[in-house]
Coordinates of C-alpha atoms and ligand atoms in Angstrom, one line a residue:
M1 CA 50.9 41.3 -14.8
E2 CA 53.7 38.9 -15.8
P3 CA 55.0 35.9 -13.9
V4 CA 58.7 36.0 -13.1
R5 CA 60.9 32.9 -13.7
L6 CA 63.1 32.0 -10.7
K7 CA 64.4 28.8 -12.3
E8 CA 63.2 26.6 -15.1
G9 CA 59.7 25.6 -14.1
V10 CA 59.6 27.8 -10.9
Y11 CA 57.8 31.2 -11.1
W12 CA 57.0 34.1 -8.8
V13 CA 53.2 34.7 -9.2
G14 CA 52.5 37.0 -6.3
G15 CA 50.9 40.4 -6.0
I16 CA 52.4 43.9 -5.6
D17 CA 50.8 46.2 -3.0
W18 CA 51.9 49.5 -4.2
K19 CA 49.7 51.5 -1.8
L20 CA 50.2 49.7 1.5
R21 CA 51.4 52.3 4.1
N22 CA 50.4 50.7 7.4
F23 CA 50.7 47.0 8.4
H24 CA 48.9 46.9 11.8
G25 CA 50.9 49.8 13.2
Y26 CA 54.2 49.2 11.2
S27 CA 54.7 52.0 8.6
T28 CA 55.4 50.5 5.2
G29 CA 56.5 53.6 3.3
R30 CA 57.6 51.5 0.3
G31 CA 54.5 49.3 0.1
S32 CA 55.0 45.5 -0.1
T33 CA 54.6 42.3 -2.1
Y34 CA 52.9 39.1 -1.2
N35 CA 55.0 36.4 -2.9
A36 CA 53.4 33.3 -4.2
Y37 CA 55.4 30.8 -6.1
L38 CA 54.4 28.2 -8.7
I39 CA 56.3 25.0 -9.5
I40 CA 55.5 23.2 -12.7
D41 CA 56.2 19.5 -12.2
E42 CA 54.2 16.3 -12.3
K43 CA 52.2 17.8 -9.5
I44 CA 51.5 21.5 -10.2
T45 CA 52.2 23.3 -6.9
L46 CA 51.4 26.7 -5.6
I47 CA 53.4 27.9 -2.5
D48 CA 51.3 30.4 -0.5
T49 CA 48.8 33.0 -2.0
V50 CA 48.3 36.7 -1.7
K51 CA 46.0 39.1 0.2
E52 CA 42.4 38.6 -0.9
Y53 CA 42.3 41.9 -2.9
L54 CA 45.2 40.9 -5.1
F55 CA 43.7 37.6 -6.1
D56 CA 43.0 38.7 -9.7
E57 CA 46.6 39.8 -10.1
M58 CA 47.9 36.5 -8.8
M59 CA 45.6 34.6 -11.1
E60 CA 46.6 36.6 -14.1
R61 CA 50.3 35.7 -13.5
I62 CA 49.5 32.0 -12.9
S63 CA 47.3 31.8 -16.0
K64 CA 50.3 32.9 -18.1
V65 CA 52.1 29.8 -17.0
V66 CA 49.4 27.2 -16.5
D67 CA 45.7 26.7 -16.3
P68 CA 45.0 27.4 -12.6
S69 CA 42.4 24.7 -12.4
K70 CA 45.3 22.2 -12.9
I71 CA 46.9 23.1 -9.6
D72 CA 47.3 19.9 -7.6
I73 CA 49.0 21.1 -4.4
I74 CA 48.9 24.2 -2.4
I75 CA 51.6 24.7 0.3
S76 CA 50.5 27.0 3.0
N77 CA 53.6 28.1 4.8
H78 CA 51.7 30.5 7.0
V79 CA 48.1 31.2 7.9
E80 CA 48.3 35.0 8.3
M81 CA 45.9 36.4 5.7
D82 CA 48.5 38.3 3.7
H83 CA 49.5 34.8 2.6
S84 CA 46.4 32.7 2.9
G85 CA 43.7 35.4 2.1
S86 CA 43.2 34.2 -1.5
L87 CA 42.8 30.5 -0.6
P88 CA 39.0 30.5 -0.6
R89 CA 38.9 31.9 -4.1
I90 CA 41.6 29.7 -5.6
M91 CA 40.0 26.7 -4.0
Q92 CA 36.9 27.5 -6.1
V93 CA 39.1 27.2 -9.2
C94 CA 41.0 24.0 -8.2
P95 CA 38.7 22.4 -5.6
S96 CA 40.6 19.1 -5.7
A97 CA 43.9 20.6 -4.7
R98 CA 45.4 19.2 -1.5
I99 CA 46.6 21.8 1.0
Y100 CA 49.8 21.0 2.9
A101 CA 50.5 22.9 6.2
S102 CA 51.9 22.4 9.6
P103 CA 49.5 21.0 12.3
N104 CA 49.0 24.5 13.6
G105 CA 48.6 25.7 10.1
V106 CA 45.8 23.3 9.4
R107 CA 44.1 24.3 12.6
G108 CA 44.5 27.9 11.8
L109 CA 43.2 27.6 8.2
K110 CA 40.2 25.7 9.4
A111 CA 39.5 28.4 12.1
H112 CA 39.9 31.2 9.5
Y113 CA 38.0 29.8 6.6
R114 CA 35.7 27.1 7.9
K115 CA 36.0 25.0 4.8
A116 CA 36.3 21.2 4.4
W117 CA 39.3 21.4 2.1
D118 CA 41.6 18.4 1.6
F119 CA 44.2 19.2 4.3
V120 CA 47.5 17.3 4.8
E121 CA 49.4 18.0 8.0
V122 CA 53.2 17.9 7.6
K123 CA 55.8 17.4 10.3
G124 CA 59.3 19.0 10.4
G125 CA 61.6 16.9 8.2
D126 CA 58.8 15.5 6.0
T127 CA 59.4 15.4 2.3
L128 CA 56.8 15.7 -0.5
S129 CA 57.6 14.5 -4.0
L130 CA 56.3 16.8 -6.8
G131 CA 57.7 14.6 -9.5
K132 CA 61.3 15.6 -10.5
R133 CA 61.4 18.0 -7.6
S134 CA 60.6 17.7 -3.9
L135 CA 59.8 19.9 -1.0
Q136 CA 61.2 19.4 2.5
F137 CA 59.4 21.1 5.4
L138 CA 61.0 22.8 8.3
L139 CA 58.6 23.9 11.0
T140 CA 59.4 27.4 12.3
P141 CA 56.8 28.1 15.0
M142 CA 56.5 31.7 16.1
V143 CA 58.4 33.1 13.1
H144 CA 56.0 34.7 13.3
W145 CA 52.8 32.8 14.1
P146 CA 52.6 29.3 15.7
D147 CA 51.9 27.8 12.3
N148 CA 54.9 29.0 10.3
M149 CA 57.0 26.6 8.3
V150 CA 59.5 27.0 5.5
S151 CA 59.7 24.7 2.4
F152 CA 63.0 23.8 0.8
C153 CA 63.4 22.5 -2.7
P154 CA 66.8 20.7 -2.8
E155 CA 66.7 20.0 -6.6
E156 CA 66.5 23.8 -7.3
K157 CA 68.3 24.9 -4.1
I158 CA 65.5 27.3 -3.2
L159 CA 64.4 28.0 0.3
F160 CA 60.8 29.3 0.4
S161 CA 61.3 31.1 3.7
N162 CA 58.0 32.7 4.2
D163 CA 58.1 35.7 6.7
S164 CA 61.8 35.1 7.5
F165 CA 64.2 37.3 5.4
G166 CA 61.2 39.4 4.2
Q167 CA 61.2 43.1 3.4
H168 CA 58.2 45.4 2.8
I169 CA 59.2 46.7 -0.6
A170 CA 56.8 47.1 -3.6
S171 CA 58.8 46.9 -6.8
S172 CA 58.6 45.5 -10.3
E173 CA 62.2 44.1 -9.8
R174 CA 62.1 40.7 -8.2
F175 CA 65.7 39.9 -7.4
D176 CA 68.1 41.5 -5.0
D177 CA 70.7 42.2 -7.6
E178 CA 68.2 44.3 -9.6
Y179 CA 67.4 46.7 -6.6
P180 CA 69.5 49.0 -4.4
A181 CA 71.1 46.8 -1.7
D182 CA 71.1 49.5 1.0
I183 CA 67.3 49.7 0.7
I184 CA 66.9 45.9 1.0
W185 CA 69.1 45.9 4.2
E186 CA 67.1 48.9 5.6
E187 CA 63.8 47.2 5.0
A188 CA 65.0 43.8 6.1
A189 CA 66.2 45.4 9.4
K190 CA 62.9 47.2 9.8
Y191 CA 61.0 43.9 9.2
Y192 CA 63.1 42.1 11.7
A193 CA 62.8 44.8 14.4
N194 CA 59.0 45.2 14.0
I195 CA 57.9 41.6 13.4
V196 CA 60.6 39.0 14.1
W197 CA 62.5 40.5 17.1
P198 CA 60.3 38.9 19.8
Y199 CA 61.0 35.5 18.3
S200 CA 64.8 35.7 18.1
A201 CA 65.3 32.5 20.1
Q202 CA 63.2 30.6 17.5
V203 CA 65.1 32.4 14.7
R204 CA 68.3 31.0 16.2
K205 CA 66.9 27.5 16.0
E206 CA 65.7 28.1 12.4
L207 CA 69.1 29.3 11.3
E208 CA 70.7 26.3 12.9
A209 CA 68.3 24.0 11.1
A210 CA 68.7 25.9 7.8
S211 CA 72.5 25.8 8.0
G212 CA 72.2 22.1 7.0
L213 CA 70.4 23.0 3.8
D214 CA 72.2 23.7 0.6
F215 CA 70.3 26.7 -0.8
E216 CA 71.4 29.3 -3.2
M217 CA 68.2 31.3 -3.4
I218 CA 66.0 32.6 -0.6
A219 CA 62.4 33.2 -1.8
P220 CA 60.6 35.0 1.1
S221 CA 57.0 36.0 1.3
H222 CA 57.6 39.7 1.1
G223 CA 59.9 41.8 -1.1
L224 CA 62.9 40.8 -3.2
V225 CA 64.0 37.2 -3.9
I226 CA 67.6 36.9 -2.6
R227 CA 69.9 35.2 -5.0
S228 CA 73.1 37.2 -4.9
L229 CA 73.2 38.3 -1.2
A230 CA 72.0 35.1 0.5
G231 CA 75.1 34.8 2.7
Q232 CA 74.9 38.5 3.7
I233 CA 71.2 38.3 4.8
V234 CA 71.8 35.1 6.7
G235 CA 74.7 36.8 8.4
L236 CA 72.5 39.8 9.4
Y237 CA 69.8 37.5 10.7
Q238 CA 72.5 35.8 12.8
K239 CA 73.6 39.1 14.3
W240 CA 70.0 40.2 15.0
A241 CA 68.9 36.9 16.4
N242 CA 71.9 36.9 18.7
L243 CA 70.8 40.4 19.8
E244 CA 74.2 41.8 19.1
T245 CA 74.5 45.5 19.8
I246 CA 77.0 48.3 19.0
K247 CA 78.0 51.4 20.9
K248 CA 74.9 53.3 19.9
A249 CA 72.2 55.2 21.9
V250 CA 68.6 56.0 20.7
V251 CA 67.1 59.0 22.5
V252 CA 63.3 59.0 22.1
Y253 CA 61.2 61.8 23.4
D254 CA 58.2 64.0 23.1
T255 CA 58.0 67.5 24.5
M256 CA 55.4 70.2 25.2
W257 CA 57.4 73.5 25.8
K258 CA 60.9 72.2 24.7
S259 CA 62.2 71.5 28.3
T260 CA 62.3 67.8 27.8
E261 CA 63.8 68.4 24.3
K262 CA 66.6 70.4 25.9
M263 CA 67.3 67.5 28.2
A264 CA 67.2 65.1 25.2
L265 CA 69.9 67.2 23.5
S266 CA 72.1 67.1 26.7
I267 CA 71.7 63.3 26.9
A268 CA 72.5 62.9 23.2
S269 CA 75.7 65.1 23.6
A270 CA 76.9 63.0 26.5
F271 CA 76.7 59.8 24.4
E272 CA 78.3 61.6 21.5
A273 CA 81.2 62.7 23.7
K274 CA 81.8 59.1 24.7
G275 CA 82.0 57.9 21.1
Y276 CA 78.5 56.5 20.7
K277 CA 76.5 56.6 17.5
V278 CA 73.4 58.7 18.5
R279 CA 69.9 58.8 17.1
L280 CA 67.8 61.6 18.5
M281 CA 64.2 60.8 17.6
S282 CA 61.3 63.0 18.5
L283 CA 58.0 61.1 18.6
Q284 CA 56.4 64.1 16.7
E285 CA 58.6 63.5 13.7
N286 CA 59.5 59.8 13.8
H287 CA 57.2 56.8 13.4
I288 CA 57.5 54.2 16.2
S289 CA 58.4 51.5 13.7
D290 CA 61.4 53.5 12.4
I291 CA 62.5 54.0 16.0
M292 CA 62.4 50.2 16.5
T293 CA 64.7 49.8 13.4
E294 CA 67.3 52.1 15.0
L295 CA 67.0 50.3 18.3
L296 CA 67.8 46.9 16.7
D297 CA 71.5 47.2 17.2
A298 CA 71.6 49.9 19.9
R299 CA 73.1 49.3 23.3
T300 CA 71.1 52.0 25.1
L301 CA 67.6 53.5 25.0
C302 CA 66.7 56.8 26.6
V303 CA 63.0 57.8 26.8
G304 CA 61.9 61.3 27.7
S305 CA 58.4 62.6 28.6
P306 CA 57.2 65.7 30.4
T307 CA 54.4 65.2 32.9
L308 CA 50.9 65.9 31.6
N309 CA 47.9 65.5 33.8
N310 CA 49.9 63.3 36.3
N311 CA 51.0 61.0 33.5
M312 CA 53.4 60.7 30.6
L313 CA 52.5 62.1 27.2
P314 CA 50.2 59.7 25.2
T315 CA 52.7 59.5 22.4
V316 CA 55.3 58.2 24.8
A317 CA 52.8 55.7 26.3
A318 CA 52.0 54.4 22.8
F319 CA 55.7 54.0 22.0
L320 CA 56.3 52.1 25.3
T321 CA 53.3 49.8 24.6
Y322 CA 54.7 49.0 21.2
L323 CA 58.2 48.5 22.6
K324 CA 57.0 46.1 25.3
G325 CA 55.1 44.0 22.8
L326 CA 58.3 43.5 20.9
S327 CA 60.0 41.9 23.9
C328 CA 63.3 43.6 23.2
G329 CA 64.6 44.2 26.7
G330 CA 67.9 43.1 28.1
R331 CA 69.5 46.4 27.2
E332 CA 70.3 49.6 29.2
A333 CA 67.6 52.3 29.4
L334 CA 67.0 55.5 31.2
A335 CA 64.1 57.9 31.6
F336 CA 64.0 61.7 31.7
G337 CA 61.6 64.5 31.6
S338 CA 60.6 67.9 32.9
Y339 CA 57.6 68.7 35.0
G340 CA 55.7 71.7 36.5
W341 CA 54.0 70.0 39.5
G342 CA 53.3 66.4 40.2
G343 CA 56.3 65.1 38.1
Q344 CA 55.2 61.5 37.7
S345 CA 56.3 60.9 34.1
V346 CA 59.8 59.8 34.7
A347 CA 58.8 57.1 37.3
L348 CA 56.0 55.9 35.0
V349 CA 58.3 55.6 32.1
E350 CA 60.8 53.8 34.3
K351 CA 58.1 51.3 35.4
E352 CA 57.3 50.6 31.7
L353 CA 60.9 50.2 30.7
E354 CA 61.5 47.8 33.6
A355 CA 58.3 45.8 32.7
A356 CA 59.7 45.6 29.1
G357 CA 62.9 44.0 30.5
F358 CA 65.3 46.9 30.2
N359 CA 68.1 47.4 32.8
L360 CA 67.4 50.8 34.3
M361 CA 70.1 53.5 34.7
E362 CA 69.4 56.4 36.9
G363 CA 67.4 59.0 35.0
F364 CA 66.8 62.8 35.1
R365 CA 64.0 65.1 36.2
V366 CA 64.0 68.9 35.9
N367 CA 61.4 71.2 37.3
Y368 CA 60.0 73.6 34.7
V369 CA 62.7 74.8 32.3
P370 CA 66.3 73.5 32.7
D371 CA 69.0 76.2 32.8
E372 CA 72.5 75.9 31.4
A373 CA 73.9 74.5 34.7
Q374 CA 71.2 71.8 34.9
L375 CA 71.8 70.8 31.3
N376 CA 75.6 70.7 31.8
H377 CA 75.0 68.6 34.9
I378 CA 73.0 66.0 32.9
K379 CA 75.7 65.8 30.3
E380 CA 78.6 65.5 32.8
D381 CA 76.8 63.1 35.1
L382 CA 75.8 60.8 32.3
E383 CA 79.3 60.9 30.7
K384 CA 80.7 59.5 34.0
R385 CA 78.3 56.6 33.9
I386 CA 78.6 55.4 30.3
Ligands
FEO1 FE1 53.6 38.2 6.1 FE2 53.2 36.8 9.4 O1 52.7 37.3 7.6

């Protein structure tokens, strides 16, 4: 368990969660890291901690640089327990350390841990001297809790960005230029789509504020430290935060006896014929968090469900609940599905899509099994409207 040097006197001392596969509903197939950073200066400073069960791993890394009881300052950029979970135990080791956090951060830490620690509230724009180095604080509420802030070290040109620019990747490599860039982009997009997307307006403000900072390294709280691709990841965040889309359709569906699946294929072929990129995603084979990643830059979402017991299929309902929570409307959407009797599913899916803020296009319903003429009609009708 080695610390990793970012710059002279600045170390990564986090934990690697090789086995993590589910982060409250988000599938994390590559695991994750919880990145804590140690700055050795006149004031020995720890930025964030790790999940409680990786405390020993973090302590082993810190101990290879400095005696942990000598930590003077702990910066808590974010209350969520993947970053603050080890605070109670490290505060037993360095009980005199002062904890710096945003006002919402101090409130949140008190509510989580019920301890009379030495808290200092910081405001946006405040600067804290560590000796030769300093930290400037930028409050970034709702990226992704009300307490979030980022810390900037101008002397080292490092932005400790917390959840922003994170990726759920477990690896022994610590820097972007040591790891396949396409996986970093894929995981950064998945992270944005599943965690950051609802707060895109706040991200735009954060990017504007960060544009005035002269940083050459981004040290997020999950995944790789970005030192070679900082410009690219900021550019991607600008695109995502501005909700830019391309000519792309995501067709999501579940099916009982393949009728709705046949409709999904006709819908997909209509988009293909009109030059769209298409992603055909069955809910039996695709995780909802991977569907969200594909939706991040898609212009149109199509959602199909047959009718089951006067309702939509539970898998489709779960997807729509997840989608609505991520507040990603403002795009086109249509519903489709087959039915035997009743036939409520399409109207119910439309109601959910509308509640999620999507602009509804006219959808398609077919009784029992669609024949070739019905499938051709779906394709031809849709081609005329897209
Ligand atoms: Fe990685 Fe919002 O915590």
